[in-house]
Amino acid sequence: MDIAYIPSPSTGVIHLGPIPLRGYAFCIIIGVFVAVWLGNKRWIARGGKPGTVADIAVWAVPFGLVGGRLYHVITDYQLYFGEGRNWVDAFKIWEGGLGIWGAIALGAVGAWIGCRLRGIPLPAWADALAPGLALAQACGRWGNWFNQELYGRATDLPWAVEISAGPNRDAGTYHPTFLYESLWCIGVAFLVIWADRRFKLGHGRAFALYVAAYCVGRGWIEYMRVDEAHHILGVRLNVWTSIVVFVLAVVYFVLSAKLRPGREEVVEPDASGGEGGKDAKDGKDGKAAVEAKENGKDEAEAKAEVEAADAGPKDSAPALAQGAVKADLRKPGVDAEAPEADRS
């Protein structure tokens, strides 16, 4: 009896002449672009400068790829260093095998370096990136579909994924756990966006929420998988990892809310400086020159009045007094050195 199912690609790579185009790599690249695009929009909304998220991603992404691969190779070392295996395969990242735990951990190191170089707080940058990172994972999981990996137990459900026979796998229809995780990550992204808008999360709490929510989903999805994995007390290693990371994320969220409530007022100190500050100064000077010409005032005195008007009542008197002194010193017959003689 024929049943409905999700077909798998017959191949995960197509060749454009001598150049191989791999579906797994495309999914990761698309995920990176989505994360940077959304992170940039959120960073600007928080008061940061355009391009900062991408500049730091230049550090975070390579570190994350190395970390993800290292975690996979270390936790599944038998696939590369066991009997009859070739250790060179450990470098073939395009064949699949990236551990999200290692990617986040080492990617955070790269992000920290980038943030230090830009002089911005890492938690604020992580908060801006959090939902985009979840969407990047949602995209990346489809790379597992191209490679026919990360599936669960056999099933005849209409949304089962068809897997063809191959090394370490039998032909059949299985739970598409890669699809479950992709949909879960999309849900996590929307949860973080909603919570961030509703509660004004800051100081790394949006990122902590993303981590905690992802771990909840990864725990039950991991439990459905049937691929080889190390077990501790009968439970898959990644389930234990999800539990530990979930607890750490929740602890950070709670302590951060108590120690540093609210959200950062400034995420990028020089975001309002640079050309903007120069334009504001030029505008004040131009306004002062026009007033001096129209009212027959000294330019220094007119400039002081403009600055006093912008400063408000609190600072207006000192500014006006300073402008009057400058104007008097420029009048004929007034000795500019007189104040110095009076002090002696």
mmCIF file of C-alpha atoms in Angstrom, residues 82 135 196 199-200:
data_model
loop_
_atom_site.group_PDB
_atom_site.id
_atom_site.type_symbol
_atom_site.label_atom_id
_atom_site.label_comp_id
_atom_site.label_asym_id
_atom_site.label_seq_id
_atom_site.Cartn_x
_atom_site.Cartn_y
_atom_site.Cartn_z
ATOM 1 C CA GLY A 82 37.731 3.710 14.737
ATOM 2 C CA LEU A 135 16.269 31.027 12.269
ATOM 3 C CA ASP A 196 11.949 40.992 23.922
ATOM 4 C CA PHE A 199 9.534 42.696 28.559
ATOM 5 C CA LYS A 200 12.432 44.748 27.106
#
